[in-house]
Coordinates of C-alpha atoms and ligand atoms in Angstrom, one line a residue:
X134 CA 8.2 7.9 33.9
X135 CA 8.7 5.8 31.1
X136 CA 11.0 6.7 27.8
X137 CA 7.5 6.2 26.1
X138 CA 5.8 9.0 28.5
X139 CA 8.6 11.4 27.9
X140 CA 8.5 10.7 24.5
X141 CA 4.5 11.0 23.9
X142 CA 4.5 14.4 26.2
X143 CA 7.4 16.2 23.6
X144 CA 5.2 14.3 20.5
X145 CA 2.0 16.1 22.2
X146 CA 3.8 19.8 22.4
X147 CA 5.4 19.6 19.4
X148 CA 3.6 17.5 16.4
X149 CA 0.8 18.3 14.7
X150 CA -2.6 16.3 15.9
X151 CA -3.4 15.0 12.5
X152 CA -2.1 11.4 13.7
X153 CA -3.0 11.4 17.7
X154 CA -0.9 10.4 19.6
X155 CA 0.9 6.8 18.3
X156 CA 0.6 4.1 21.6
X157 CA 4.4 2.9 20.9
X158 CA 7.8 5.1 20.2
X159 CA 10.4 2.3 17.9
X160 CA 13.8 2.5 18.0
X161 CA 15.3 -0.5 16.0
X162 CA 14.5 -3.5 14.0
X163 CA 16.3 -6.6 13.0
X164 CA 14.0 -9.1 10.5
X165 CA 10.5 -8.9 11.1
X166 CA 10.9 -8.3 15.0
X167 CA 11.0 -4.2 16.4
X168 CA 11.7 -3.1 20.1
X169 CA 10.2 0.1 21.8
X170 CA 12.0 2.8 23.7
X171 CA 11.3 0.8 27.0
X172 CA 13.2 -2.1 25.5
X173 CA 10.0 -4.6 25.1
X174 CA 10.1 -6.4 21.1
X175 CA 7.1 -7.1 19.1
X176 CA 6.7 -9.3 16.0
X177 CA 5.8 -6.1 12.9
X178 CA 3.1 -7.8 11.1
X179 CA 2.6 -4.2 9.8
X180 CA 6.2 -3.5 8.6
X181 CA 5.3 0.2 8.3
X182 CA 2.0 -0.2 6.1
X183 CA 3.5 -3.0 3.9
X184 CA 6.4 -1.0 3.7
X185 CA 9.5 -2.8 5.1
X186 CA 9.4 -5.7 2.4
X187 CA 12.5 -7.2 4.0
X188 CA 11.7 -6.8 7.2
X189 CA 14.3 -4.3 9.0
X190 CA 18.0 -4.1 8.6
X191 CA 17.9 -6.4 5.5
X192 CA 21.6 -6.8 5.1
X193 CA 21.3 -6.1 1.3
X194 CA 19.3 -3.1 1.8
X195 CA 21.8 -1.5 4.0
X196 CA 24.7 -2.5 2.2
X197 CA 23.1 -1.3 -1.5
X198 CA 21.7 2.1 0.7
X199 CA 25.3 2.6 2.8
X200 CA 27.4 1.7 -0.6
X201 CA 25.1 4.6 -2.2
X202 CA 25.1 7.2 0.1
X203 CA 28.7 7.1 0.5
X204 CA 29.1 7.6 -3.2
X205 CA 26.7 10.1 -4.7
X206 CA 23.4 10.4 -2.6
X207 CA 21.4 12.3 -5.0
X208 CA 21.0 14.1 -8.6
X209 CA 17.8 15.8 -9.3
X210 CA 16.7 14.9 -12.5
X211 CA 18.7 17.4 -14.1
X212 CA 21.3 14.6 -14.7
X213 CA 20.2 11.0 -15.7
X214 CA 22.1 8.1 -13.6
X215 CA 21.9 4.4 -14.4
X216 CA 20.7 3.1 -11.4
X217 CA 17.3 4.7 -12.4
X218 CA 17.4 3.7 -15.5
X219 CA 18.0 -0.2 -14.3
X220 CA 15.2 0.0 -12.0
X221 CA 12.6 1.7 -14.4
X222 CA 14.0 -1.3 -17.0
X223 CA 13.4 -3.9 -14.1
X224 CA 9.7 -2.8 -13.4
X225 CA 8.5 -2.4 -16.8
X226 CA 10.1 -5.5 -18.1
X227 CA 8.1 -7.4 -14.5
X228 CA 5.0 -6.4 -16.8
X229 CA 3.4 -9.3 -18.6
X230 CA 3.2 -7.0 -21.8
X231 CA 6.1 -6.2 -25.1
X232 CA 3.9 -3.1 -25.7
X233 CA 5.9 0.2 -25.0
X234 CA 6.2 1.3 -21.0
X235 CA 7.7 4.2 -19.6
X236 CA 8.1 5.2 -15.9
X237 CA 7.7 8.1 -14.1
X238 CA 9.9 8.0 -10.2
X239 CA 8.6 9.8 -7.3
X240 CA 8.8 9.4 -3.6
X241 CA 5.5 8.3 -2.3
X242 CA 2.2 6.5 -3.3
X243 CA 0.2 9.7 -3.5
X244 CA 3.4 11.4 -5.5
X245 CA 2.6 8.1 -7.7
X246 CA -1.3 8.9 -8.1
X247 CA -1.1 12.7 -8.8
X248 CA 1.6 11.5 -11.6
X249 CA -0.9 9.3 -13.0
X250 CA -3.7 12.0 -13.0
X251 CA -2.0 14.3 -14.8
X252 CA -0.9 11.9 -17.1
X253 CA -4.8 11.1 -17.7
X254 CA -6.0 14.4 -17.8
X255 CA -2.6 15.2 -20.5
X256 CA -4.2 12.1 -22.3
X257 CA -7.4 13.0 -21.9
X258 CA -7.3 16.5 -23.3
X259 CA -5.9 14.9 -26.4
X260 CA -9.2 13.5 -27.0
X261 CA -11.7 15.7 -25.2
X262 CA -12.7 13.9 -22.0
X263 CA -12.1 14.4 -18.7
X264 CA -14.1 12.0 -16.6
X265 CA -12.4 9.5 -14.3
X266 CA -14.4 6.7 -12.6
X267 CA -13.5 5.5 -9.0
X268 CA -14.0 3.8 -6.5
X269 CA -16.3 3.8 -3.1
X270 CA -14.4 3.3 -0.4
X271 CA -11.0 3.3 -2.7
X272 CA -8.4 5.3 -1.4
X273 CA -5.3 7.0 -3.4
X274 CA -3.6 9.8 -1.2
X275 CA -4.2 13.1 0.7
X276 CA -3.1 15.6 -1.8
X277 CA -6.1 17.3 -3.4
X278 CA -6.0 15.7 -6.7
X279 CA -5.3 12.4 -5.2
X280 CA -7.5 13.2 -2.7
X281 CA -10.3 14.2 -4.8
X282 CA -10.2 10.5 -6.5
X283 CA -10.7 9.0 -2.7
X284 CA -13.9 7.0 -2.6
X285 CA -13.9 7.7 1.2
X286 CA -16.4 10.7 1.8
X287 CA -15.5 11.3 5.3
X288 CA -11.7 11.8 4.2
X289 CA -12.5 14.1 1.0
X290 CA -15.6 16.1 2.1
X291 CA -13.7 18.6 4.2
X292 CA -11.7 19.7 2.0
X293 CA -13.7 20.0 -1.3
X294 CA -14.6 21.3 -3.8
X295 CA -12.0 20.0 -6.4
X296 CA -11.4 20.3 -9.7
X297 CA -11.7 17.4 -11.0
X298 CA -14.3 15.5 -13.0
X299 CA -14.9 12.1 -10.8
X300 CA -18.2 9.6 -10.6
X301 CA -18.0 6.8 -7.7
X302 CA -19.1 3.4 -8.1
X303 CA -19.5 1.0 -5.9
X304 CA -16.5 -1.2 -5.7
X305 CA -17.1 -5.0 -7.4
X306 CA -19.8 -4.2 -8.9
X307 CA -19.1 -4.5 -12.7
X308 CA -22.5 -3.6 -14.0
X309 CA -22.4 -0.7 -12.0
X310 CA -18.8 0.2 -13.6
X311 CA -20.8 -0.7 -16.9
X312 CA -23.5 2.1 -16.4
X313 CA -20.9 4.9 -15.4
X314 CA -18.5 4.3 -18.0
X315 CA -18.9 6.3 -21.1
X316 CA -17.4 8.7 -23.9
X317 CA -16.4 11.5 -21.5
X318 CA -14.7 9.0 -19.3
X319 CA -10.7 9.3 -19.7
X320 CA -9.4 6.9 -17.1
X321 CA -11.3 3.9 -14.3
X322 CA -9.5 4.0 -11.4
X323 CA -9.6 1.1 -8.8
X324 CA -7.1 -0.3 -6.7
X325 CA -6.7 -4.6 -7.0
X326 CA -8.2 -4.9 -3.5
X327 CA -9.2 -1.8 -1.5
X328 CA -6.4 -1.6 0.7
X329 CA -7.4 1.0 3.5
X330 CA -10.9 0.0 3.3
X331 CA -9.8 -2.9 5.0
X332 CA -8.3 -5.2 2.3
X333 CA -11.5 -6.3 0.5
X334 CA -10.8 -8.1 -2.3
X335 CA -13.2 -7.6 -5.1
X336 CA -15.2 -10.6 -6.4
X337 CA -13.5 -12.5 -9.1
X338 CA -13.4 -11.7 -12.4
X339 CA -14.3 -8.1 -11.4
X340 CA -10.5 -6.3 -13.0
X341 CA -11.3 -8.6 -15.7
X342 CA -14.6 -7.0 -16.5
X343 CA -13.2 -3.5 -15.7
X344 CA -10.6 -4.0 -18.4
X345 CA -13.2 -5.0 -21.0
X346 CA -15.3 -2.1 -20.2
X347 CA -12.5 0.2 -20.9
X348 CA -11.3 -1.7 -23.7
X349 CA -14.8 -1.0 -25.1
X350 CA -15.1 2.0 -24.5
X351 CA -11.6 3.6 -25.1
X352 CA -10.8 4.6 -22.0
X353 CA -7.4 4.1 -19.9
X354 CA -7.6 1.4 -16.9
X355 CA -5.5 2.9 -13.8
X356 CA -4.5 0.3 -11.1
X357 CA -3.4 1.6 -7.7
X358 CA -1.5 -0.5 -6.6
X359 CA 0.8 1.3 -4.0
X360 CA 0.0 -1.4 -1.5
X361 CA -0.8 -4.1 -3.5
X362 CA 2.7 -4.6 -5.7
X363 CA 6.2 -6.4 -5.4
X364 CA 5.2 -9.1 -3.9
X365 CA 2.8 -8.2 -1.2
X366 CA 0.3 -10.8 -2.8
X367 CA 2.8 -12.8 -3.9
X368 CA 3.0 -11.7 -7.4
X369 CA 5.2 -8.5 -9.0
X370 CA 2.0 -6.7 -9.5
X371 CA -1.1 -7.8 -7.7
X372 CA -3.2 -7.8 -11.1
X373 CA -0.9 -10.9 -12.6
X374 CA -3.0 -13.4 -10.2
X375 CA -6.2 -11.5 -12.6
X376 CA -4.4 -12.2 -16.0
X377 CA -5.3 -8.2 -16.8
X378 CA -2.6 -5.5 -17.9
X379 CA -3.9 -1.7 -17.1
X380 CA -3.4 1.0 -18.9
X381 CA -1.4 2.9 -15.5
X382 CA -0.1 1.5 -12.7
X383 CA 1.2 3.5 -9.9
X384 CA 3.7 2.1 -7.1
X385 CA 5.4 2.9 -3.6
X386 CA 5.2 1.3 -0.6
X387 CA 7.2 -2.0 -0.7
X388 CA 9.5 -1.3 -3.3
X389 CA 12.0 1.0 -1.4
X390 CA 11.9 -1.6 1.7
X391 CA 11.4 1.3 3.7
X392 CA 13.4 3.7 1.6
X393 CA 10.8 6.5 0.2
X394 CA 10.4 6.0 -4.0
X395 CA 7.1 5.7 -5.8
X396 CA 6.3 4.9 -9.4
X397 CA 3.8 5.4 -12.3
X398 CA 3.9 3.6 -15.2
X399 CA 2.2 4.1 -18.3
X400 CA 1.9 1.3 -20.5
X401 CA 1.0 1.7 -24.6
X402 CA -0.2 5.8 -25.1
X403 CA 0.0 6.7 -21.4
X404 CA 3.5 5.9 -21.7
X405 CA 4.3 8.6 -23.9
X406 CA 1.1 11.4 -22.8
X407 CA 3.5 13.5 -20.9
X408 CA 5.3 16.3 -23.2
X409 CA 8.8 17.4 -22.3
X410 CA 7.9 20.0 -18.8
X411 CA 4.4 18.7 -17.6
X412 CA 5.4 17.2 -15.0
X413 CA 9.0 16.9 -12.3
X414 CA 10.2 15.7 -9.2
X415 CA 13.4 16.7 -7.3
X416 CA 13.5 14.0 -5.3
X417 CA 11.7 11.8 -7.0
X418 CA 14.1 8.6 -8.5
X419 CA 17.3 9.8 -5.7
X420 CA 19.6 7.5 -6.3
X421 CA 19.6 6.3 -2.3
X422 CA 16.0 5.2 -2.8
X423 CA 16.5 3.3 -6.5
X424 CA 19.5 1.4 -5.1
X425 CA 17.4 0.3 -2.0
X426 CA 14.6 -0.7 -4.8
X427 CA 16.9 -2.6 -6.8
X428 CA 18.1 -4.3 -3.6
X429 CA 14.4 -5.4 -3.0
X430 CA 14.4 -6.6 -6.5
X431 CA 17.1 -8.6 -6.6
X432 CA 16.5 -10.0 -3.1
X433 CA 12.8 -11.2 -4.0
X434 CA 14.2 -12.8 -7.2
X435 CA 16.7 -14.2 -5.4
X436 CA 15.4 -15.7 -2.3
X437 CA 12.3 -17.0 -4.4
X438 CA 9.8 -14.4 -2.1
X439 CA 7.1 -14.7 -4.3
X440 CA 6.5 -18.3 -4.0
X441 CA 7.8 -18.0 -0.6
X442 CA 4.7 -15.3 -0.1
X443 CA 2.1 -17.3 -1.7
X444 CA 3.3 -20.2 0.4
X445 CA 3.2 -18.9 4.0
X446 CA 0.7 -16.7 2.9
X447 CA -1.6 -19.6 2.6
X448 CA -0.8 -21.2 5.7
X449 CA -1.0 -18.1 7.3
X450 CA -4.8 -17.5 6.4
X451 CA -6.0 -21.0 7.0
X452 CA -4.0 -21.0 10.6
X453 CA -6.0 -17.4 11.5
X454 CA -9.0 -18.7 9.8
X455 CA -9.2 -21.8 12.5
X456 CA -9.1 -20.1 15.1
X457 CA -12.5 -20.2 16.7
X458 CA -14.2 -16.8 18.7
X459 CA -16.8 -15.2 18.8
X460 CA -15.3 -12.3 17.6
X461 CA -13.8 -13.5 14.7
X462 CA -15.5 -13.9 11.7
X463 CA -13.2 -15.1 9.3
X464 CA -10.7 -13.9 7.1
X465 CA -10.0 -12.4 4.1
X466 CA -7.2 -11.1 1.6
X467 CA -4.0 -12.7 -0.5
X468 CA -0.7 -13.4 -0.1
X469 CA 0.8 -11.6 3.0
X470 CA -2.2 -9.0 2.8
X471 CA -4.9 -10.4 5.0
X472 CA -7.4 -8.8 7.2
X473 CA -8.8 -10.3 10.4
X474 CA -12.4 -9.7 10.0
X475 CA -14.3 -9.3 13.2
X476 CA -18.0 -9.5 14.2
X477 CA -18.4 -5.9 15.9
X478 CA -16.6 -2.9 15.8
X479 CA -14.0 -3.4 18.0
X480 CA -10.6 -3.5 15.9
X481 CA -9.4 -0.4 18.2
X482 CA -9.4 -3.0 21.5
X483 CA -8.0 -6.0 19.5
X484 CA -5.0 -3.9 18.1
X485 CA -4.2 -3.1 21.8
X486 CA -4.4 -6.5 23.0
X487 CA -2.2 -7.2 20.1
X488 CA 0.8 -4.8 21.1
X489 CA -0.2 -6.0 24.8
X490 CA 0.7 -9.4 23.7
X491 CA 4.0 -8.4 21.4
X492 CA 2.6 -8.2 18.2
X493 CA 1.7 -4.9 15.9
X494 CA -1.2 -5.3 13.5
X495 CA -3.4 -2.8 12.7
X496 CA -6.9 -1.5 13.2
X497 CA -7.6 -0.9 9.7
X498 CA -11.7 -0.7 9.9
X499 CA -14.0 -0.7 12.6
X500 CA -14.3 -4.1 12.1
X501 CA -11.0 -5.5 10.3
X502 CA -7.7 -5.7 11.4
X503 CA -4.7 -5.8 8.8
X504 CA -2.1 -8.1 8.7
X505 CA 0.8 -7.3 6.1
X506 CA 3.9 -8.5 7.8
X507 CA 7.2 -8.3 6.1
X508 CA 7.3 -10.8 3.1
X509 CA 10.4 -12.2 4.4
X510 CA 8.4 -13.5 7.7
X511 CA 8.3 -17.1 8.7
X512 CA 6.0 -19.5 9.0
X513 CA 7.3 -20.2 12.3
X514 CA 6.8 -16.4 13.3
X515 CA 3.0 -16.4 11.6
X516 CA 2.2 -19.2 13.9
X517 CA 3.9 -17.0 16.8
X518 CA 0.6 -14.9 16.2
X519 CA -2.1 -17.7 15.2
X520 CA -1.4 -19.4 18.8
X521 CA -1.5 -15.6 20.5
X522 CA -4.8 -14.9 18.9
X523 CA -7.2 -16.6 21.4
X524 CA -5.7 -14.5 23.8
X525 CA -6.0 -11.3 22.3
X526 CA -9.3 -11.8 21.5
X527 CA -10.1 -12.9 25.2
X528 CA -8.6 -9.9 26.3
X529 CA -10.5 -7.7 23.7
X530 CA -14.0 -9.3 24.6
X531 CA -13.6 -9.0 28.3
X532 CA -12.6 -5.6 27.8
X533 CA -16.0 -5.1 26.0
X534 CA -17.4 -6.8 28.3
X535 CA -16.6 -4.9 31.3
X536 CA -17.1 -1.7 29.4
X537 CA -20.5 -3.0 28.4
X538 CA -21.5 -3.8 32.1
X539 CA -20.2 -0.4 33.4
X540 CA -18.7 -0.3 36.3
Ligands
PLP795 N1 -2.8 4.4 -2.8 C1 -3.0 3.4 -2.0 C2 -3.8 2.2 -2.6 C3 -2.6 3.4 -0.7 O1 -2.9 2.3 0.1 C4 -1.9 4.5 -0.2 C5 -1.5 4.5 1.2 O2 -1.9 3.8 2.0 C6 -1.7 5.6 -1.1 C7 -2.1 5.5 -2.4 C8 -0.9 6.8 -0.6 O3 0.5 6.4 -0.4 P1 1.5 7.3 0.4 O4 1.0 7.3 1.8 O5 2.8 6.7 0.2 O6 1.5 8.7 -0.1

């Protein structure tokens, strides 16, 4: 028996099915490489759902994170410490704006979005609407309020009815955002490319429009951009490349480096909606996850990762994008956010052929498969994957193939 089949038969008696069963069990990481329990390595070009900005082991995150925990781990915000007041200076001063920000801390993306909503809804009873306007497809959490703003039906539907007052639209569509945008609208919510929906960009000049609509209409633009900011597109905050500034911005993922902290950000009067009790955290800002953030900070500053994403980025895309099968269709995305996208619905088998072949990327869609490797990964390592990708795609259409014939 393998560690793994041990390992998946204690996971099966004892976890919750929500996941399934996940094919690999990791034990440790070292840059952007990972090794099972059996001992075989694979390059992450996941790092934990564009988590592990620094790849694993970053020696700045473990010394910041060890330094920390050996001195005071956490707080509650009953008592203010300065480490969370440098890193909610840092991410409001990364904002192209001199207009008033504030920040809210909490420990995940979802934490980050049911933050923001309350914030709108605070806002929006000020001035008597309650609308918000989503996205199809868009997706912002699993708690209910987060959930209930998730443009994907088969995700909300089985646990609705909910509270709260939301239209869909169909993503990139600006005329449609136009028509469904109006005085009992409080917030638009969208993220800067659909992340989950298979990183699908929307077409340009799309936030642009979105910000004049609410502009018009007084009503608060929200950006989700959990996955989307420091760095992963190789800017702070994915909406720079757009030259827009929202209204709301809400943060996790990257910015602990694998250490759990969200943010949301209000910017002008969402920065100061929330009276003294609406809203709290205990966790949310510990002082072990704000000195990993501040770690990432610094390190991206330092090491010049946003060019350095933008760069390999680039060559990344146009390497995958040469690459010539029949199940490849192109690809699709920015920075170090890309999705393979594939001509059937077979993401499932390529992901497999993938971890076959030593590398973890992820079946995001039926038909796309995510790429969003640590930003620190080289272009040596991308081309590790390009060269592999013939292969993996062989392997996935003979599969089909064979399936196809029967046996
Ligand atoms: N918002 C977006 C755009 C996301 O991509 C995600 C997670 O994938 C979330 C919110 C939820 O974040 P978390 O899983 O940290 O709660």
């Amino acid at each position: 028996m393998s560690a793994y089949d041990e390992l998946a038969a204690r996971w099966q008696r004892v976890m919750m099915p929500n996941y399934g069963t996940p094919p690999v069990a990791l034990v440790q990481g070292k840059g952007c490489r990972v090794w099972d329990a059996d001992g075989k390595d694979y390059l992450d070009l996941l790092a934990g759902i564009a988590v592990s900005s620094l790849g694993h082991a970053h020696p700045a995150v473990v010394d910041a994170v060890s330094h920390q925990v050996a001195t005071l781990a956490h707080t509650s915000n009953l008592y203010l410490h300065e480490p969370g007041l440098r890193l909610a200076e840092r991410l409001t001063g990364l904002l192209d704006t001199a207009a008033e920000a504030r920040v809210f801390f909490c420990s995940t993306g979802t934490e980050a979005n049911e933050a923001a909503l309350k914030l709108v809804l605070r806002h929006g009873s000020t001035i008597g609407r309650r609308r918000i306007v989503a996205a199809d497809h868009g997706f912002h959490g699993r708690t209910l309020g987060a959930l209930s703003l998730t443009g994907k039906a088969s995700i909300r539907e089985p646990f609705g009815p909910y509270g709260t007052d939301v239209v869909f639209v169909p993503y990139g569509d600006a005329q449609a955002l136009a028509a469904a945008v109006d005085e009992h609208t409080v917030a638009v919510l969208l993220e800067t490319t659909q992340g989950e929906a298979g990183v699908v960009p929307p077409p340009e000049g799309y936030l642009v429009a979105a910000r004049e609509i609410c502009d018009a209409t007084g009503t608060l633009l929200w950006l989700d951009e959990v996955q989307s900011a420091i760095g992963r597109t190789g800017y702070w905050y994915a909406h720079q490349a757009d030259g827009v500034l929202p209204d709301m911005l809400t943060l996790a993922k990257g910015l602990g480096g694998g250490l759990p902290i969200g943010a949301c950000i209000g910017i002008g009067p969402a920065a100061t909606a929330f009276q003294r009790g609406d809203h709290g955290s205990t966790f949310g800002g510990n002082l072990v996850s704000v000195s990993a953030a501040l770690a990432v900070l610094d390190t991206i500053e330092a090491d010049g990762l946003l060019d350095h994403v933008r760069e390999v980025g680039a060559t990344f895309a146009a390497g995958l994008a040469a690459v010539e099968h029949p199940l490849l269709a192109g690809v699709r995305g920015r920075g170090l956010w890309l999705a393979l996208v594939l001509t059937d619905d077979v993401s499932a088998v390529v992901e497999q052929y993938a971890r076959a072949a030593g590398f973890l990327v992820n079946a995001v869609a039926p038909d796309a498969i995510r790429l969003a490797p640590p930003l620190v990964i080289t272009a040596q390592e991308c081309r590790e994957f390009v060269d592999a990708l013939p292969g993996v795609l062989a392997g996935a259409q003979q599969q089909l193939d064979t399936a196809r014939v029967g046996p």
